Short mmCIF file of C-alpha atoms in Angstrom, two decimals:
data_model
loop_
_atom_site.label_atom_id
_atom_site.label_comp_id
_atom_site.label_asym_id
_atom_site.label_seq_id
_atom_site.Cartn_x
_atom_site.Cartn_y
_atom_site.Cartn_z
CA MET A 1 0.00 0.00 0.00
CA ALA A 2 1.18 3.56 -0.73
CA SER A 3 2.80 5.60 2.03
CA ILE A 4 4.06 9.15 2.45
CA ASP A 5 5.91 11.25 5.03
CA LEU A 6 3.56 13.99 6.28
CA PRO A 7 4.20 16.88 8.68
CA LEU A 8 1.81 15.98 11.46
CA GLU A 9 1.99 17.31 15.03
CA GLY A 10 5.15 19.29 14.24
CA ARG A 11 7.24 16.46 12.79
CA LEU A 12 7.43 14.22 9.76
CA VAL A 13 5.41 11.05 10.25
CA ARG A 14 5.19 8.07 7.91
CA TYR A 15 1.55 7.61 6.94
CA GLU A 16 0.34 4.36 5.39
CA LEU A 17 -2.71 4.91 3.21
CA THR A 18 -5.75 2.72 3.66
CA GLY A 19 -6.30 2.58 -0.09
CA ARG A 20 -10.04 2.75 0.54
CA SER A 21 -12.00 4.79 -1.99
CA VAL A 22 -15.62 5.07 -3.04
CA PRO A 23 -15.80 4.77 -6.85
CA LEU A 24 -17.57 7.29 -9.00
CA ARG A 25 -20.80 5.80 -10.38
CA LYS A 26 -23.48 7.64 -12.29
CA ARG A 27 -26.81 8.01 -10.51
CA GLU A 28 -30.08 9.87 -10.97
CA ALA A 29 -31.34 12.40 -8.46
CA ALA A 30 -34.68 10.57 -8.52
CA ALA A 31 -32.97 7.69 -6.69
CA PHE A 32 -32.33 9.89 -3.67
CA PRO A 33 -34.86 10.39 -0.85
CA ARG A 34 -33.51 13.90 -0.23
CA VAL A 35 -32.95 16.91 -2.45
CA ALA A 36 -29.17 17.31 -2.45
CA PHE A 37 -27.24 20.29 -3.79
CA ALA A 38 -23.46 20.58 -3.81
CA ALA A 39 -22.20 24.15 -3.65
CA ALA A 40 -19.56 23.99 -6.38
CA HIS A 41 -16.15 25.66 -6.48
CA VAL A 42 -14.57 27.42 -9.44
CA VAL A 43 -11.29 26.39 -11.05
CA ALA A 44 -8.74 29.15 -11.45
CA ASP A 45 -6.75 29.64 -14.65
CA PRO A 46 -3.09 29.40 -13.53
CA LEU A 47 -1.76 30.57 -16.92
CA ALA A 48 -3.57 33.91 -16.89
CA ASP A 49 -1.48 37.08 -16.60
CA ASN A 50 -3.52 38.76 -13.90
CA ASP A 51 -3.19 40.02 -10.35
CA PRO A 52 -4.82 37.12 -8.43
CA TRP A 53 -5.67 39.19 -5.37
CA LEU A 54 -7.44 41.80 -7.48
CA LYS A 55 -8.95 40.14 -10.54
CA PRO A 56 -10.06 36.50 -10.85
CA ALA A 57 -9.12 34.38 -13.84
CA ILE A 58 -11.32 31.32 -14.34
CA ASP A 59 -10.71 28.12 -16.27
CA TRP A 60 -14.20 27.86 -17.70
CA GLU A 61 -13.74 24.43 -19.27
CA ARG A 62 -12.65 22.75 -16.04
CA THR A 63 -15.16 24.71 -13.97
CA LEU A 64 -18.09 23.57 -16.09
CA ALA A 65 -16.76 20.01 -16.36
CA PHE A 66 -16.91 19.83 -12.58
CA ARG A 67 -20.61 20.75 -12.67
CA HIS A 68 -21.25 17.91 -15.11
CA ARG A 69 -19.49 15.53 -12.73
CA LEU A 70 -21.89 16.55 -9.94
CA TRP A 71 -24.90 16.05 -12.21
CA ASP A 72 -23.52 12.65 -13.25
CA LEU A 73 -23.58 11.68 -9.58
CA GLY A 74 -27.20 12.77 -9.17
CA LEU A 75 -26.35 15.88 -7.17
CA GLY A 76 -27.71 19.34 -7.84
CA VAL A 77 -25.46 22.35 -8.37
CA ALA A 78 -25.78 25.34 -6.07
CA GLU A 79 -24.12 27.89 -8.32
CA ALA A 80 -22.13 31.03 -7.50
CA MET A 81 -22.34 30.52 -3.75
CA ASP A 82 -19.69 31.06 -1.07
CA THR A 83 -17.98 27.79 -2.08
CA ALA A 84 -17.32 29.48 -5.43
CA GLN A 85 -15.65 32.26 -3.38
CA ARG A 86 -18.58 34.58 -3.96
CA GLY A 87 -17.66 37.92 -2.44
CA MET A 88 -14.31 36.42 -1.45
CA GLY A 89 -12.51 36.54 -4.78
CA LEU A 90 -15.44 36.07 -7.15
CA GLY A 91 -17.26 39.33 -7.87
CA TRP A 92 -20.71 39.77 -9.38
CA PRO A 93 -19.44 40.26 -12.98
CA GLU A 94 -17.70 36.87 -12.85
CA ALA A 95 -20.55 35.27 -10.92
CA ARG A 96 -23.01 36.51 -13.55
CA GLU A 97 -20.94 34.88 -16.30
CA LEU A 98 -20.60 31.69 -14.27
CA ILE A 99 -24.36 31.54 -13.78
CA ARG A 100 -25.02 32.17 -17.48
CA ARG A 101 -22.63 29.43 -18.56
CA ALA A 102 -23.80 26.90 -15.96
CA LEU A 103 -27.47 27.41 -16.80
CA ALA A 104 -26.68 26.91 -20.49
CA GLU A 105 -24.96 23.61 -19.66
CA ALA A 106 -27.90 22.51 -17.51
CA ARG A 107 -30.41 23.15 -20.30
CA ASP A 108 -28.78 20.39 -22.34
CA ARG A 109 -29.14 17.86 -19.51
CA PRO A 110 -32.69 16.66 -18.76
CA GLY A 111 -33.29 16.64 -15.04
CA ALA A 112 -30.16 18.60 -14.14
CA LEU A 113 -30.83 20.36 -10.84
CA ILE A 114 -29.38 23.85 -10.46
CA ALA A 115 -30.10 26.95 -8.41
CA CYS A 116 -28.12 30.18 -8.45
CA GLY A 117 -27.09 32.67 -5.82
CA ALA A 118 -28.61 36.16 -5.98
CA GLY A 119 -27.29 38.73 -3.57
CA THR A 120 -26.16 42.33 -3.33
CA ASP A 121 -22.39 41.87 -3.62
CA HIS A 122 -22.02 44.44 -6.42
CA LEU A 123 -23.11 47.01 -3.82
CA ALA A 124 -20.27 47.89 -1.46
CA PRO A 125 -21.46 48.23 2.17
CA GLY A 126 -21.10 51.72 3.58
CA PRO A 127 -22.85 54.38 5.65
CA GLU A 128 -24.40 55.89 2.54
CA VAL A 129 -26.09 52.64 1.46
CA THR A 130 -29.85 52.76 1.96
CA ILE A 131 -32.42 50.01 2.26
CA ASP A 132 -33.83 51.11 -1.08
CA ALA A 133 -30.40 50.66 -2.68
CA ILE A 134 -30.19 47.17 -1.20
CA LEU A 135 -33.61 46.31 -2.61
CA GLU A 136 -32.55 47.53 -6.04
CA ALA A 137 -29.37 45.45 -5.85
CA TYR A 138 -31.28 42.28 -4.98
CA GLU A 139 -33.83 42.96 -7.72
CA SER A 140 -31.10 43.52 -10.31
CA GLN A 141 -29.37 40.20 -9.64
CA ILE A 142 -32.66 38.30 -9.43
CA GLU A 143 -33.79 39.79 -12.74
CA THR A 144 -30.50 38.71 -14.38
CA ILE A 145 -30.82 35.11 -13.17
CA GLU A 146 -34.53 34.81 -13.93
CA ALA A 147 -33.95 36.16 -17.45
CA GLU A 148 -31.71 33.11 -18.01
CA GLY A 149 -34.41 30.80 -16.68
CA GLY A 150 -32.60 30.27 -13.39
CA ARG A 151 -33.96 29.43 -9.98
CA ILE A 152 -32.91 31.66 -7.06
CA ILE A 153 -30.95 31.02 -3.90
CA LEU A 154 -31.47 34.25 -1.97
CA MET A 155 -28.09 34.94 -0.40
CA ALA A 156 -27.49 36.91 2.77
CA SER A 157 -26.44 40.51 2.16
CA ARG A 158 -23.41 42.16 3.77
CA ALA A 159 -24.84 45.52 2.80
CA LEU A 160 -28.10 44.74 4.60
CA ALA A 161 -26.25 43.54 7.69
CA ALA A 162 -24.42 46.88 7.77
CA ALA A 163 -27.40 49.09 6.96
CA ALA A 164 -30.24 47.49 8.94
CA ARG A 165 -31.18 49.20 12.18
CA SER A 166 -33.75 46.66 13.38
CA PRO A 167 -35.39 43.35 12.41
CA ASP A 168 -38.03 45.41 10.61
CA ASP A 169 -35.49 46.38 7.95
CA TYR A 170 -34.92 42.70 7.17
CA VAL A 171 -38.65 42.07 7.04
CA ARG A 172 -39.10 44.98 4.64
CA VAL A 173 -36.37 43.77 2.27
CA TYR A 174 -37.39 40.11 2.23
CA ASP A 175 -41.12 40.94 1.99
CA ARG A 176 -40.56 42.95 -1.17
CA VAL A 177 -38.10 40.55 -2.78
CA LEU A 178 -40.19 37.44 -2.11
CA SER A 179 -43.34 39.11 -3.39
CA GLN A 180 -41.70 39.54 -6.80
CA VAL A 181 -39.79 36.30 -7.51
CA LYS A 182 -41.10 34.08 -10.29
CA GLN A 183 -40.36 30.72 -8.63
CA PRO A 184 -40.03 29.62 -5.00
CA VAL A 185 -36.57 30.44 -3.69
CA ILE A 186 -34.14 28.95 -1.22
CA ILE A 187 -33.27 31.49 1.47
CA HIS A 188 -29.67 31.23 2.68
CA TRP A 189 -28.89 32.28 6.24
CA LEU A 190 -25.10 32.26 6.34
CA GLY A 191 -23.65 32.54 9.82
CA GLU A 192 -20.89 34.87 10.93
CA MET A 193 -18.49 31.93 11.29
CA PHE A 194 -18.55 31.72 7.48
CA ASP A 195 -18.57 35.48 6.93
CA PRO A 196 -17.88 37.85 9.86
CA ALA A 197 -19.60 40.68 7.98
CA LEU A 198 -22.93 38.88 8.53
CA GLN A 199 -22.80 39.13 12.33
CA GLY A 200 -26.25 39.93 13.72
CA TYR A 201 -28.18 38.93 10.59
CA TRP A 202 -31.97 39.18 10.86
CA GLY A 203 -31.40 42.01 13.32
CA ASN A 204 -30.18 40.09 16.35
CA ALA A 205 -26.85 38.61 17.45
CA ASP A 206 -28.75 35.88 19.31
CA HIS A 207 -29.44 33.19 16.71
CA MET A 208 -32.63 32.02 18.40
CA GLU A 209 -34.04 35.54 18.43
CA ALA A 210 -32.91 36.09 14.85
CA MET A 211 -34.68 32.86 13.93
CA LYS A 212 -38.00 34.36 15.00
CA THR A 213 -37.66 37.14 12.43
CA CYS A 214 -36.62 34.71 9.71
CA LEU A 215 -39.57 32.42 10.47
CA LYS A 216 -41.91 35.40 10.38
CA VAL A 217 -40.73 36.20 6.85
CA ILE A 218 -41.06 32.57 5.71
CA GLU A 219 -44.54 32.17 7.20
CA ALA A 220 -45.72 35.33 5.40
CA HIS A 221 -44.41 34.06 2.04
CA ALA A 222 -44.51 30.26 2.36
CA ALA A 223 -45.73 29.85 -1.23
CA LYS A 224 -42.61 31.67 -2.48
CA VAL A 225 -40.12 29.75 -0.31
CA ASP A 226 -38.98 26.31 -1.39
CA GLY A 227 -36.79 26.09 1.69
CA ILE A 228 -34.16 27.65 3.87
CA LYS A 229 -30.51 26.71 4.15
CA ILE A 230 -29.01 27.64 7.48
CA SER A 231 -25.26 27.56 7.95
CA LEU A 232 -24.79 28.02 11.69
CA LEU A 233 -22.82 24.81 12.42
CA SER A 234 -25.32 23.90 15.15
CA LYS A 235 -27.53 20.85 14.74
CA GLU A 236 -29.64 21.96 17.71
CA LYS A 237 -30.50 25.29 16.09
CA GLU A 238 -31.20 23.66 12.73
CA ILE A 239 -33.53 21.07 14.25
CA ALA A 240 -35.30 23.73 16.31
CA MET A 241 -35.98 25.78 13.19
CA ARG A 242 -36.84 22.74 11.08
CA ARG A 243 -39.64 21.85 13.47
CA GLN A 244 -41.16 25.34 13.14
CA LEU A 245 -41.18 25.64 9.36
CA PRO A 246 -44.53 25.89 7.57
CA LYS A 247 -45.70 22.70 5.89
CA GLY A 248 -44.03 22.23 2.52
CA VAL A 249 -41.02 24.44 3.26
CA ARG A 250 -37.80 22.44 3.27
CA MET A 251 -34.86 22.70 5.61
CA TYR A 252 -31.63 22.47 3.61
CA THR A 253 -28.82 21.65 5.96
CA GLY A 254 -25.77 23.84 5.63
CA ASP A 255 -24.20 22.24 8.70
CA ASP A 256 -20.87 20.89 7.49
CA PHE A 257 -20.22 19.49 10.99
CA ASN A 258 -23.36 17.36 11.49
CA TYR A 259 -24.87 16.71 8.07
CA ALA A 260 -25.06 12.90 8.27
CA GLU A 261 -27.49 12.79 11.19
CA LEU A 262 -29.43 15.83 9.98
CA ILE A 263 -30.02 14.31 6.55
CA ALA A 264 -31.00 10.97 8.09
CA GLY A 265 -33.46 12.84 10.32
CA ASP A 266 -35.59 11.72 13.22
CA GLU A 267 -39.20 10.81 13.90
CA GLN A 268 -40.21 14.46 13.47
CA GLY A 269 -38.52 15.17 10.16
CA HIS A 270 -35.27 15.45 8.23
CA SER A 271 -33.13 17.98 6.39
CA ASP A 272 -32.40 18.07 2.70
CA ALA A 273 -28.91 19.21 1.75
CA LEU A 274 -27.11 22.21 0.30
CA LEU A 275 -23.52 21.70 1.34
CA GLY A 276 -20.06 22.88 0.41
CA ILE A 277 -18.58 19.62 1.62
CA PHE A 278 -20.55 17.73 -1.05
CA ASP A 279 -18.25 19.38 -3.60
CA ALA A 280 -15.31 17.62 -1.95
CA ILE A 281 -16.93 14.24 -1.21
CA ALA A 282 -19.38 14.00 -4.10
CA PRO A 283 -18.94 10.27 -4.93
CA VAL A 284 -19.30 9.30 -1.26
CA ALA A 285 -22.34 11.55 -0.78
CA SER A 286 -23.98 10.14 -3.90
CA ALA A 287 -23.46 6.53 -2.80
CA ALA A 288 -24.74 7.32 0.70
CA LEU A 289 -27.91 8.99 -0.59
CA GLU A 290 -28.61 6.02 -2.84
CA ALA A 291 -28.24 3.70 0.16
CA LEU A 292 -30.65 5.84 2.18
CA GLY A 293 -33.16 5.71 -0.67
CA GLU A 294 -32.94 1.93 -0.69
CA GLY A 295 -33.60 1.74 3.04
CA ARG A 296 -30.00 0.73 3.81
CA ASN A 297 -29.60 3.18 6.67
CA GLY A 298 -26.60 1.34 8.08
CA ALA A 299 -24.76 1.67 4.77
CA PHE A 300 -25.71 5.37 4.63
CA PHE A 301 -23.94 6.03 7.91
CA GLU A 302 -21.04 3.69 7.10
CA LEU A 303 -20.36 5.75 4.00
CA LEU A 304 -21.05 9.25 5.25
CA GLU A 305 -19.93 9.27 8.90
CA PRO A 306 -16.20 8.80 8.08
CA THR A 307 -16.39 12.00 6.02
CA VAL A 308 -17.53 14.07 9.00
CA PRO A 309 -14.05 14.37 10.63
CA LEU A 310 -12.72 15.43 7.23
CA SER A 311 -15.46 18.04 6.87
CA ARG A 312 -14.96 19.37 10.38
CA HIS A 313 -11.27 19.78 9.60
CA ILE A 314 -11.89 21.54 6.27
CA PHE A 315 -14.42 23.87 7.92
CA LYS A 316 -12.49 24.53 11.14
CA ALA A 317 -12.04 28.13 12.25
CA PRO A 318 -11.44 30.47 10.54
CA THR A 319 -14.30 28.75 8.71
CA ARG A 320 -14.29 31.26 5.85
CA PHE A 321 -11.06 29.62 4.59
CA TYR A 322 -12.77 26.27 3.98
CA LYS A 323 -12.65 26.81 0.22
CA THR A 324 -8.90 26.13 0.32
CA GLY A 325 -9.50 22.58 1.55
CA VAL A 326 -12.23 21.96 -1.00
CA VAL A 327 -9.98 22.99 -3.89
CA PHE A 328 -7.00 21.10 -2.46
CA LEU A 329 -9.03 17.90 -2.46
CA ALA A 330 -10.11 18.56 -6.06
CA TYR A 331 -6.41 18.84 -6.95
CA LEU A 332 -5.51 15.61 -5.13
CA ASN A 333 -8.31 13.82 -6.98
CA GLY A 334 -7.18 14.95 -10.43
CA LEU A 335 -10.16 17.22 -11.04
CA GLN A 336 -7.81 20.11 -11.78
CA ASP A 337 -4.12 20.11 -12.64
CA HIS A 338 -2.96 22.66 -10.10
CA PHE A 339 -3.52 23.92 -6.58
CA ALA A 340 -4.19 27.54 -7.43
CA MET A 341 -7.24 29.58 -6.45
CA ILE A 342 -8.75 32.91 -7.36
CA GLY A 343 -7.72 35.53 -4.85
CA GLY A 344 -4.58 33.51 -4.09
CA GLN A 345 -6.59 31.66 -1.45
CA GLN A 346 -4.44 28.52 -1.74
CA SER A 347 -2.24 30.25 0.85
CA ALA A 348 -5.03 30.50 3.43
CA ARG A 349 -4.25 27.16 5.14
CA SER A 350 -0.97 25.80 6.50
CA LEU A 351 0.94 22.79 5.22
CA ALA A 352 0.12 21.01 8.48
CA HIS A 353 -3.58 21.64 7.85
CA LEU A 354 -3.34 20.26 4.31
CA SER A 355 -1.41 17.21 5.50
CA GLU A 356 -4.08 16.36 8.06
CA LEU A 357 -6.70 16.89 5.36
CA PHE A 358 -4.87 14.34 3.17
CA ARG A 359 -4.91 11.78 5.99
CA LEU A 360 -8.58 12.31 6.82
CA ALA A 361 -9.58 12.19 3.14
CA ASP A 362 -7.87 8.81 2.81
CA ARG A 363 -9.69 7.46 5.85
CA ALA A 364 -13.00 8.77 4.49
CA GLY A 365 -12.58 7.01 1.15
CA ALA A 366 -12.48 10.43 -0.52
CA LEU A 367 -9.21 9.94 -2.46
CA ALA A 368 -10.31 8.55 -5.81
CA ASN A 369 -6.82 7.43 -6.83
CA PRO A 370 -4.46 7.05 -3.84
CA GLU A 371 -1.33 6.82 -6.00
CA LEU A 372 -2.19 10.04 -7.83
CA ALA A 373 -3.02 11.73 -4.52
CA VAL A 374 0.36 10.73 -3.07
CA ALA A 375 2.20 12.04 -6.14
CA ARG A 376 0.37 15.37 -5.93
CA MET A 377 0.82 15.66 -2.17
CA LYS A 378 4.56 15.18 -2.69
CA ARG A 379 4.59 18.10 -5.13
CA VAL A 380 2.99 20.34 -2.51
CA LEU A 381 5.45 19.16 0.12
CA ALA A 382 8.36 19.87 -2.22
CA VAL A 383 7.20 23.44 -2.72
CA HIS A 384 7.45 23.80 1.05
CA GLY A 385 10.96 22.38 1.13
CA ILE A 386 10.11 18.79 2.07
CA ASP A 387 11.55 16.33 -0.47
#
């Protein structure tokens, strides 16, 4: 079996790979008992002559090929979300082009599930930004996506978090936006652990109090809300909200720490999924969802639970840097030929962090080709002076 010396716990340690991997096998979303979106990353173009911190350069061919891989596995694509570095390297002009291209690809695939992020990220937060300006920004992005035939994921707004003076401002914005959308949307409540600029969203720093405002909005517009994705990394808060949702409104788990048990559910309900970690573990997630649909609950947990330590590591604080781990795993698995990211975000995690990620990915069956993964890990080690 393959082995490699990894810097773990401050020293080089010989690691013997398990060799375990879950093969990629095509599946249909209809085989799954849950709606499952993977928030997909973008592949940078390493040959572009640009300033990576200032202007993104995207490899469109590889980026779109990755979406087809997710559809092949039966997963939906949550497009232009935070996993795609939205607002953290990917601006609205690039996100708009990404959405246009992805929707065009989806049109040629019957049954391809896709929803696209609409936010206000072309509007820089500041003291001069008004609620009316925020409404116009939301409406502009929604109009762009709907004109392409796209379905909306209503993203949290940094500008709204900065401008709102009370929960009533959130109610006003969401009331107007939801009254105008053409199709039911997925509301995304992204916690401050993912984006510090969203501290106090819904007008309260206490998540349980904020939840009351969010539920008020959903109850008033239940016919226009397909579901809500909450990313608070708290299964207790997600379950509490799930049990209060109006009938027919889905809970999409965004909890990259506890997704296995939340998707499985309990006697009072379950969560569907809209997860960044599904980008990184797509073949495992697909196989697990198929097992759940066939009533093989034991196999579901056997497949998915080993990925949870990997996910918790990738999403550890500062959680906003999780995209680095997602892209690193795509590189190890041969889904892109380089470990480069828009915004230069490949530098956001340490070599020790990446080495532990390698080990956990192997144990989770998330390395598609262990020999290739070892060869690529050695390249990264060499760059850091470890031959």
